Amino acid sequence: MDNIQMVDLKSQYQKIKGEVDASIQEVVDSAAFINGPKVKEFAKDLETYLGVKNVIPCANGTDALQIALMALGLKPGDEVITPSFTYIATVEVVGLLKLKPIFCDVDKETFCMDVNHLESLITPNTKAIIPVHLYGQSAPMDEILEVAKKHNLPIIEDNAQAIGGSYTHTSGNKSANGTMGDIGTTSFFPSKNLGCYGDGGAIFTNNAELAAKIRMIANHGQSKKYVHDMVGCNSRLDSMQAAVLGIKLKHLDTYCSARRKVADTYDAAFAESDKITTPKRRENSYHVFHQYTLVLNDIDRDMVVHKLSEKGIPAMIYYPIPAHRQKMFEEFDSEGQELPNTDWLTQRVISLPIHTEMKEDVQQYIIDNFLEIVNG
Ligand SMILES: *Cc1c(COP(=O)(O)O)cnc(C)c1O
């Protein structure tokens, strides 16, 4: 069983090589490397796929978050509530823009924002909420939307890990992740569920005014050629990446199903072990398993990671240090904030390989070894 990886992008490429190569070749032949037709075409296709009025491509998922926050016109010191249990980019942009991150705890079972804690954190200085659809599962959006509405706060959904996933509202209506807040953001980093072959990102909104502002910010605050109305940045998705994404978008639903099938197999295999708590799926969320992250009960996690690696099985800790304990936020004294579930999970989570090309025998090998190591 050689060379098991967390994500197998090589095998995935082999299956779509013809389509992808042809699409990239078109860009090379046309020399329309920046803002070419491929970019516009992909943005349109993604709008249709998500059912959102505006998709604005940009350079990466971190820029997408930054631009979204810039579009809300916040002032230095304004408070933005985000989970601490997330990839650092979600919170880093808050600090970068001199806003104040306020950390919200997460639910122990679903890893997403704890809504009761969220509401308790709201002050007159709160100006935005950033829920994260962590590991591929929707945050509890109806509850978050209700809190936001009550306090008249905008929502930016960090959907870097859950594109292709959806949320069913209590009304019965279904929404694609990233389209429920005022703004949604995503990343096309290669290992993401919809990944390109370099860096890429996008911003979604149904609000025409915000869309116009976001387009402007992503392009040097430019309203007309060489007319700059505000300080923006330079953040573009290049045509080569759009060429790849246009092809991969057509396969996204299949990719999501493949990931879910791997998760189903893990869930079934681990159900009986009292050392393992498998990831809970909320009924109203179509979980797309960017990661398969489980909780280890009373086991030395370093030992597990080490023994897995001896068997050639990679495992990752997403994330080993929560944002509120990072030195970068020292000035906010965030370490003193009580986030019991975040700290509890940080000590216990482990992520196993999951991707679109998982072979049954490989997964069985991972399962057998993992069970043997944890059950002792
Ligand atoms: C990957 C990721 C980002 C950042 O995306 P980049 O394209 O790497 O900048 C932001 N938030 C979350 C939750 C992510 O997983």
Tab-separated table of C-alpha atoms and ligand atoms in Angstrom:
chain	number	residue	atom	x	y	z
A	1	MET	CA	0.000	0.000	0.000
A	2	ASP	CA	2.312	2.738	-1.151
A	3	ASN	CA	2.014	6.479	-1.212
A	4	ILE	CA	-1.321	7.119	0.475
A	5	GLN	CA	-2.106	10.833	0.445
A	6	MET	CA	-4.580	13.090	2.182
A	7	VAL	CA	-5.731	14.225	-1.277
A	8	ASP	CA	-5.033	12.528	-4.601
A	9	LEU	CA	-5.006	15.294	-7.198
A	10	LYS	CA	-2.893	13.351	-9.682
A	11	SER	CA	-5.406	10.546	-10.172
A	12	GLN	CA	-8.221	13.060	-10.354
A	13	TYR	CA	-6.424	14.933	-13.128
A	14	GLN	CA	-5.778	11.727	-15.115
A	15	LYS	CA	-9.543	11.212	-15.457
A	16	ILE	CA	-10.234	14.670	-16.868
A	17	LYS	CA	-6.874	15.262	-18.543
A	18	GLY	CA	-8.297	15.542	-22.063
A	19	GLU	CA	-10.872	18.176	-21.147
A	20	VAL	CA	-8.550	20.150	-18.892
A	21	ASP	CA	-5.608	20.158	-21.285
A	22	ALA	CA	-7.802	21.367	-24.145
A	23	SER	CA	-9.257	24.136	-22.007
A	24	ILE	CA	-5.806	25.318	-20.865
A	25	GLN	CA	-4.555	25.153	-24.446
A	26	GLU	CA	-7.354	27.489	-25.540
A	27	VAL	CA	-6.094	30.084	-23.093
A	28	VAL	CA	-2.524	29.734	-24.277
A	29	ASP	CA	-3.611	30.001	-27.925
A	30	SER	CA	-5.757	33.056	-27.234
A	31	ALA	CA	-3.136	34.760	-25.029
A	32	ALA	CA	-6.070	36.192	-23.031
A	33	PHE	CA	-4.326	35.451	-19.756
A	34	ILE	CA	-6.010	38.080	-17.598
A	35	ASN	CA	-9.763	38.666	-17.514
A	36	GLY	CA	-10.170	36.537	-20.602
A	37	PRO	CA	-13.425	34.925	-21.721
A	38	LYS	CA	-12.681	31.814	-19.624
A	39	VAL	CA	-12.923	33.869	-16.451
A	40	LYS	CA	-16.261	35.409	-17.393
A	41	GLU	CA	-17.607	32.063	-18.553
A	42	PHE	CA	-16.605	30.330	-15.331
A	43	ALA	CA	-18.113	33.102	-13.192
A	44	LYS	CA	-21.411	32.753	-15.109
A	45	ASP	CA	-21.377	28.960	-14.778
A	46	LEU	CA	-20.724	29.204	-11.061
A	47	GLU	CA	-23.564	31.750	-10.662
A	48	THR	CA	-25.906	29.258	-12.290
A	49	TYR	CA	-24.582	26.330	-10.267
A	50	LEU	CA	-24.946	28.151	-6.941
A	51	GLY	CA	-28.096	30.041	-7.802
A	52	VAL	CA	-26.521	33.362	-6.879
A	53	LYS	CA	-26.719	36.616	-8.831
A	54	ASN	CA	-23.057	37.592	-8.694
A	55	VAL	CA	-19.838	35.604	-8.608
A	56	ILE	CA	-16.763	37.817	-8.535
A	57	PRO	CA	-13.581	35.789	-9.026
A	58	CYS	CA	-10.430	36.841	-7.187
A	59	ALA	CA	-6.907	35.639	-6.465
A	60	ASN	CA	-7.479	33.370	-3.457
A	61	GLY	CA	-9.813	32.640	-0.577
A	62	THR	CA	-8.003	34.942	1.836
A	63	ASP	CA	-8.364	37.886	-0.549
A	64	ALA	CA	-12.025	36.966	-0.963
A	65	LEU	CA	-12.551	37.387	2.793
A	66	GLN	CA	-10.546	40.593	2.885
A	67	ILE	CA	-12.435	42.125	-0.017
A	68	ALA	CA	-15.762	41.078	1.503
A	69	LEU	CA	-14.890	42.839	4.752
A	70	MET	CA	-13.662	45.915	2.855
A	71	ALA	CA	-16.963	46.041	0.969
A	72	LEU	CA	-18.873	46.311	4.245
A	73	GLY	CA	-17.125	49.615	4.924
A	74	LEU	CA	-16.141	48.814	8.508
A	75	LYS	CA	-14.043	51.151	10.623
A	76	PRO	CA	-10.899	50.274	12.579
A	77	GLY	CA	-11.843	48.785	15.925
A	78	ASP	CA	-15.212	47.472	14.756
A	79	GLU	CA	-15.858	44.014	16.154
A	80	VAL	CA	-16.204	41.022	13.876
A	81	ILE	CA	-17.329	37.711	15.327
A	82	THR	CA	-15.681	34.590	13.902
A	83	PRO	CA	-14.975	31.108	15.174
A	84	SER	CA	-11.505	30.495	16.568
A	85	PHE	CA	-11.718	26.885	15.410
A	86	THR	CA	-11.016	27.556	11.708
A	87	TYR	CA	-8.192	28.040	9.260
A	88	ILE	CA	-6.281	31.153	10.260
A	89	ALA	CA	-7.222	33.120	7.109
A	90	THR	CA	-10.783	33.652	8.371
A	91	VAL	CA	-9.514	35.707	11.280
A	92	GLU	CA	-6.261	37.016	9.881
A	93	VAL	CA	-8.045	39.354	7.469
A	94	VAL	CA	-9.993	40.825	10.391
A	95	GLY	CA	-6.707	41.750	12.057
A	96	LEU	CA	-5.173	42.902	8.786
A	97	LEU	CA	-7.947	45.461	8.341
A	98	LYS	CA	-7.472	46.675	11.947
A	99	LEU	CA	-10.850	45.303	12.938
A	100	LYS	CA	-11.232	43.473	16.218
A	101	PRO	CA	-11.756	39.718	16.121
A	102	ILE	CA	-14.214	38.405	18.692
A	103	PHE	CA	-14.019	34.662	18.960
A	104	CYS	CA	-17.078	32.470	19.036
A	105	ASP	CA	-16.985	28.916	20.340
A	106	VAL	CA	-18.123	25.985	18.214
A	107	ASP	CA	-20.456	23.077	18.732
A	108	LYS	CA	-18.563	20.008	19.937
A	109	GLU	CA	-20.326	17.651	17.563
A	110	THR	CA	-20.577	19.610	14.313
A	111	PHE	CA	-17.503	21.861	14.682
A	112	CYS	CA	-19.495	24.922	13.538
A	113	MET	CA	-20.453	28.147	15.334
A	114	ASP	CA	-22.306	27.803	18.640
A	115	VAL	CA	-25.247	30.148	18.172
A	116	ASN	CA	-25.935	30.711	21.881
A	117	HIS	CA	-22.372	31.837	22.362
A	118	LEU	CA	-22.602	33.980	19.246
A	119	GLU	CA	-25.545	35.927	20.584
A	120	SER	CA	-23.840	36.496	23.938
A	121	LEU	CA	-20.875	38.125	22.175
A	122	ILE	CA	-22.847	40.818	20.413
A	123	THR	CA	-22.192	44.380	21.601
A	124	PRO	CA	-22.958	47.793	20.107
A	125	ASN	CA	-19.503	47.550	18.476
A	126	THR	CA	-20.276	44.321	16.623
A	127	LYS	CA	-20.374	45.053	12.902
A	128	ALA	CA	-20.233	41.656	11.156
A	129	ILE	CA	-20.378	37.893	11.666
A	130	ILE	CA	-18.281	35.373	9.743
A	131	PRO	CA	-19.610	31.820	10.071
A	132	VAL	CA	-17.429	29.078	8.599
A	133	HIS	CA	-18.840	25.935	6.968
A	134	LEU	CA	-16.064	23.881	8.473
A	135	TYR	CA	-14.873	20.591	6.954
A	136	GLY	CA	-17.717	20.728	4.405
A	137	GLN	CA	-20.735	21.072	6.675
A	138	SER	CA	-23.029	24.112	6.757
A	139	ALA	CA	-22.998	26.212	9.889
A	140	PRO	CA	-26.470	26.479	11.509
A	141	MET	CA	-27.504	29.216	9.105
A	142	ASP	CA	-31.172	29.735	10.041
A	143	GLU	CA	-30.182	30.430	13.634
A	144	ILE	CA	-27.241	32.620	12.611
A	145	LEU	CA	-29.388	34.534	10.111
A	146	GLU	CA	-31.961	35.124	12.822
A	147	VAL	CA	-29.383	36.536	15.231
A	148	ALA	CA	-27.959	38.708	12.445
A	149	LYS	CA	-31.390	40.011	11.510
A	150	LYS	CA	-32.297	40.774	15.103
A	151	HIS	CA	-29.142	42.847	15.539
A	152	ASN	CA	-29.047	44.157	11.975
A	153	LEU	CA	-25.621	42.670	11.249
A	154	PRO	CA	-24.167	41.567	7.917
A	155	ILE	CA	-22.955	38.008	7.434
A	156	ILE	CA	-19.952	36.875	5.421
A	157	GLU	CA	-19.982	33.105	4.937
A	158	ASP	CA	-16.517	31.600	4.710
A	159	ASN	CA	-17.306	28.800	2.308
A	160	ALA	CA	-13.737	27.795	1.439
A	161	GLN	CA	-14.410	24.223	2.608
A	162	ALA	CA	-18.004	23.571	1.615
A	163	ILE	CA	-18.638	24.521	-1.998
A	164	GLY	CA	-21.082	22.077	-3.532
A	165	GLY	CA	-22.746	21.638	-0.158
A	166	SER	CA	-26.142	23.032	0.723
A	167	TYR	CA	-28.415	23.896	3.590
A	168	THR	CA	-32.129	23.198	3.902
A	169	HIS	CA	-33.923	25.983	5.765
A	170	THR	CA	-36.738	25.276	8.226
A	171	SER	CA	-39.007	26.646	5.496
A	172	GLY	CA	-37.985	23.690	3.338
A	173	ASN	CA	-36.118	25.876	0.841
A	174	LYS	CA	-32.619	24.852	-0.013
A	175	SER	CA	-29.651	27.214	-0.432
A	176	ALA	CA	-26.159	26.560	-1.717
A	177	ASN	CA	-23.534	27.239	0.939
A	178	GLY	CA	-22.082	30.704	0.478
A	179	THR	CA	-25.308	32.236	-0.844
A	180	MET	CA	-27.228	32.773	2.393
A	181	GLY	CA	-25.310	35.637	3.966
A	182	ASP	CA	-24.864	39.111	2.530
A	183	ILE	CA	-21.582	37.917	1.042
A	184	GLY	CA	-20.045	34.466	0.611
A	185	THR	CA	-16.421	33.664	-0.106
A	186	THR	CA	-14.550	30.630	-1.329
A	187	SER	CA	-11.094	29.349	-2.167
A	188	PHE	CA	-10.015	27.343	-5.188
A	189	PHE	CA	-6.748	26.227	-3.570
A	190	PRO	CA	-5.863	22.902	-5.262
A	191	SER	CA	-6.879	20.683	-2.358
A	192	LYS	CA	-10.263	22.367	-1.822
A	193	ASN	CA	-13.422	20.639	-3.027
A	194	LEU	CA	-13.384	22.767	-6.176
A	195	GLY	CA	-9.673	23.330	-6.612
A	196	CYS	CA	-7.694	24.812	-9.472
A	197	TYR	CA	-4.039	24.238	-10.363
A	198	GLY	CA	-2.688	27.221	-8.492
A	199	ASP	CA	-4.369	29.892	-6.410
A	200	GLY	CA	-7.879	31.165	-6.892
A	201	GLY	CA	-10.922	32.389	-5.028
A	202	ALA	CA	-14.327	33.970	-5.462
A	203	ILE	CA	-16.876	36.161	-3.747
A	204	PHE	CA	-20.644	35.654	-4.035
A	205	THR	CA	-23.489	38.049	-3.398
A	206	ASN	CA	-27.102	38.581	-4.380
A	207	ASN	CA	-26.822	42.279	-3.533
A	208	ALA	CA	-26.153	44.364	-6.665
A	209	GLU	CA	-24.724	47.291	-4.742
A	210	LEU	CA	-22.277	45.098	-2.834
A	211	ALA	CA	-21.360	43.301	-6.053
A	212	ALA	CA	-20.428	46.582	-7.740
A	213	LYS	CA	-18.345	47.609	-4.744
A	214	ILE	CA	-16.623	44.223	-4.559
A	215	ARG	CA	-15.719	44.345	-8.255
A	216	MET	CA	-14.300	47.795	-7.732
A	217	ILE	CA	-12.277	46.860	-4.657
A	218	ALA	CA	-10.800	43.791	-6.337
A	219	ASN	CA	-9.650	46.025	-9.187
A	220	HIS	CA	-7.768	48.894	-7.526
A	221	GLY	CA	-10.965	50.700	-6.514
A	222	GLN	CA	-11.440	51.519	-10.167
A	223	SER	CA	-14.834	52.778	-11.364
A	224	LYS	CA	-13.744	53.622	-14.916
A	225	LYS	CA	-10.415	53.020	-16.595
A	226	TYR	CA	-7.816	54.984	-14.615
A	227	VAL	CA	-10.482	56.474	-12.351
A	228	HIS	CA	-10.091	55.223	-8.799
A	229	ASP	CA	-12.841	55.946	-6.293
A	230	MET	CA	-11.472	54.104	-3.297
A	231	VAL	CA	-8.452	52.218	-2.065
A	232	GLY	CA	-8.784	48.649	-3.231
A	233	CYS	CA	-6.380	45.904	-4.154
A	234	ASN	CA	-5.377	43.820	-7.131
A	235	SER	CA	-6.984	40.435	-6.868
A	236	ARG	CA	-7.750	38.425	-9.993
A	237	LEU	CA	-8.416	34.854	-10.965
A	238	ASP	CA	-6.243	34.210	-13.985
A	239	SER	CA	-7.604	32.659	-17.164
A	240	MET	CA	-5.601	29.417	-16.847
A	241	GLN	CA	-7.159	28.741	-13.460
A	242	ALA	CA	-10.604	29.629	-14.770
A	243	ALA	CA	-10.027	27.179	-17.635
A	244	VAL	CA	-9.364	24.390	-15.146
A	245	LEU	CA	-12.241	25.404	-12.867
A	246	GLY	CA	-14.723	25.542	-15.732
A	247	ILE	CA	-14.069	21.856	-16.383
A	248	LYS	CA	-13.928	20.810	-12.751
A	249	LEU	CA	-17.198	22.581	-11.912
A	250	LYS	CA	-18.964	20.127	-14.229
A	251	HIS	CA	-17.656	17.304	-12.054
A	252	LEU	CA	-18.234	18.959	-8.691
A	253	ASP	CA	-21.425	17.071	-7.823
A	254	THR	CA	-19.741	13.763	-8.623
A	255	TYR	CA	-16.748	14.809	-6.525
A	256	CYS	CA	-19.024	15.662	-3.595
A	257	SER	CA	-20.770	12.270	-3.846
A	258	ALA	CA	-17.423	10.496	-3.951
A	259	ARG	CA	-16.289	12.287	-0.785
A	260	ARG	CA	-19.563	11.469	0.947
A	261	LYS	CA	-19.180	7.814	0.042
A	262	VAL	CA	-15.729	7.716	1.642
A	263	ALA	CA	-17.214	9.373	4.752
A	264	ASP	CA	-20.069	6.832	4.857
A	265	THR	CA	-17.566	3.994	4.784
A	266	TYR	CA	-15.489	5.522	7.602
A	267	ASP	CA	-18.646	6.213	9.649
A	268	ALA	CA	-19.834	2.632	9.357
A	269	ALA	CA	-16.411	1.181	10.140
A	270	PHE	CA	-15.897	3.338	13.238
A	271	ALA	CA	-19.433	3.254	14.636
A	272	GLU	CA	-18.685	0.544	17.187
A	273	SER	CA	-15.458	1.948	18.611
A	274	ASP	CA	-15.875	3.854	21.863
A	275	LYS	CA	-12.514	5.487	21.225
A	276	ILE	CA	-13.846	7.289	18.161
A	277	THR	CA	-16.595	9.869	17.779
A	278	THR	CA	-17.429	10.135	14.097
A	279	PRO	CA	-18.377	13.548	12.696
A	280	LYS	CA	-22.014	14.404	13.260
A	281	ARG	CA	-24.014	15.371	10.202
A	282	ARG	CA	-26.695	17.908	10.765
A	283	GLU	CA	-29.912	16.769	9.103
A	284	ASN	CA	-30.443	19.994	7.190
A	285	SER	CA	-26.902	20.126	5.854
A	286	TYR	CA	-25.675	18.320	2.754
A	287	HIS	CA	-22.165	17.666	4.063
A	288	VAL	CA	-19.491	17.585	1.343
A	289	PHE	CA	-16.633	16.370	3.545
A	290	HIS	CA	-13.734	18.588	2.655
A	291	GLN	CA	-12.197	16.798	5.616
A	292	TYR	CA	-13.112	13.653	7.456
A	293	THR	CA	-12.395	14.828	10.978
A	294	LEU	CA	-13.221	12.738	13.992
A	295	VAL	CA	-12.727	13.056	17.726
A	296	LEU	CA	-10.463	10.657	19.616
A	297	ASN	CA	-11.640	9.769	23.103
A	298	ASP	CA	-8.935	9.457	25.753
A	299	ILE	CA	-6.084	8.403	23.494
A	300	ASP	CA	-2.646	9.857	22.972
A	301	ARG	CA	-3.168	11.520	19.612
A	302	ASP	CA	0.531	11.972	18.862
A	303	MET	CA	0.942	8.224	19.289
A	304	VAL	CA	-1.903	7.602	16.830
A	305	VAL	CA	-0.448	9.970	14.225
A	306	HIS	CA	2.972	8.410	14.677
A	307	LYS	CA	1.759	4.824	14.365
A	308	LEU	CA	-0.331	5.683	11.325
A	309	SER	CA	2.681	7.226	9.634
A	310	GLU	CA	4.659	4.045	10.322
A	311	LYS	CA	2.011	2.272	8.247
A	312	GLY	CA	2.324	4.875	5.505
A	313	ILE	CA	-0.979	6.548	6.397
A	314	PRO	CA	-0.998	10.329	6.608
A	315	ALA	CA	-3.231	12.059	9.138
A	316	MET	CA	-3.561	15.753	9.873
A	317	ILE	CA	-4.625	17.929	12.769
A	318	TYR	CA	-6.939	20.675	11.539
A	319	TYR	CA	-6.032	22.847	13.396
A	320	PRO	CA	-3.385	22.330	16.067
A	321	ILE	CA	-3.606	25.860	17.549
A	322	PRO	CA	-6.930	27.715	17.543
A	323	ALA	CA	-6.887	31.319	16.329
A	324	HIS	CA	-7.512	32.852	19.760
A	325	ARG	CA	-4.273	31.288	21.022
A	326	GLN	CA	-2.146	32.541	18.138
A	327	LYS	CA	0.502	35.126	18.885
A	328	MET	CA	-0.744	37.251	15.982
A	329	PHE	CA	-3.782	38.234	18.048
A	330	GLU	CA	-1.836	38.933	21.231
A	331	GLU	CA	-2.916	42.570	21.284
A	332	PHE	CA	-6.565	41.540	21.667
A	333	ASP	CA	-5.934	39.449	24.790
A	334	SER	CA	-7.968	36.779	23.096
A	335	GLU	CA	-6.183	34.017	24.941
A	336	GLY	CA	-8.174	34.945	27.997
A	337	GLN	CA	-11.431	34.270	26.175
A	338	GLU	CA	-13.303	31.196	27.319
A	339	LEU	CA	-13.768	28.850	24.377
A	340	PRO	CA	-14.071	25.479	26.092
A	341	ASN	CA	-15.284	23.474	23.113
A	342	THR	CA	-12.641	24.956	20.820
A	343	ASP	CA	-9.878	24.050	23.260
A	344	TRP	CA	-11.381	20.612	23.885
A	345	LEU	CA	-11.629	19.827	20.168
A	346	THR	CA	-8.182	21.198	19.399
A	347	GLN	CA	-6.704	18.525	21.674
A	348	ARG	CA	-8.728	15.666	20.207
A	349	VAL	CA	-9.488	16.037	16.493
A	350	ILE	CA	-7.735	14.101	13.778
A	351	SER	CA	-8.398	14.075	10.028
A	352	LEU	CA	-7.978	11.003	7.848
A	353	PRO	CA	-7.381	10.896	4.082
A	354	ILE	CA	-10.473	11.722	2.065
A	355	HIS	CA	-10.687	12.646	-1.589
A	356	THR	CA	-12.481	11.937	-4.822
A	357	GLU	CA	-10.279	9.056	-5.961
A	358	MET	CA	-10.206	6.864	-2.853
A	359	LYS	CA	-9.889	3.168	-3.719
A	360	GLU	CA	-11.823	0.665	-1.633
A	361	ASP	CA	-8.777	-1.426	-0.755
A	362	VAL	CA	-6.812	1.651	0.259
A	363	GLN	CA	-9.593	2.868	2.494
A	364	GLN	CA	-9.932	-0.598	4.035
A	365	TYR	CA	-6.206	-0.563	4.786
A	366	ILE	CA	-6.581	2.837	6.490
A	367	ILE	CA	-9.609	1.650	8.469
A	368	ASP	CA	-8.017	-1.616	9.618
A	369	ASN	CA	-4.855	0.071	10.788
A	370	PHE	CA	-6.612	2.984	12.400
A	371	LEU	CA	-8.923	0.688	14.360
A	372	GLU	CA	-6.048	-1.476	15.449
A	373	ILE	CA	-4.075	1.535	16.661
A	374	VAL	CA	-6.916	3.257	18.531
A	375	ASN	CA	-8.523	0.165	19.997
A	376	GLY	CA	-5.080	-0.966	21.121
B	1	LIG	C1	-8.449	27.563	2.557
B	1	LIG	C2	-9.220	28.437	3.445
B	1	LIG	C3	-9.158	29.838	3.345
B	1	LIG	C4	-8.147	30.569	2.505
B	1	LIG	O1	-8.079	30.238	1.181
B	1	LIG	P1	-6.740	30.536	0.327
B	1	LIG	O2	-7.205	30.361	-1.075
B	1	LIG	O3	-5.719	29.557	0.748
B	1	LIG	O4	-6.336	31.940	0.603
B	1	LIG	C5	-9.996	30.587	4.140
B	1	LIG	N1	-10.837	30.014	5.005
B	1	LIG	C6	-10.915	28.673	5.154
B	1	LIG	C7	-11.892	28.098	6.120
B	1	LIG	C8	-10.100	27.843	4.385
B	1	LIG	O5	-10.174	26.518	4.545
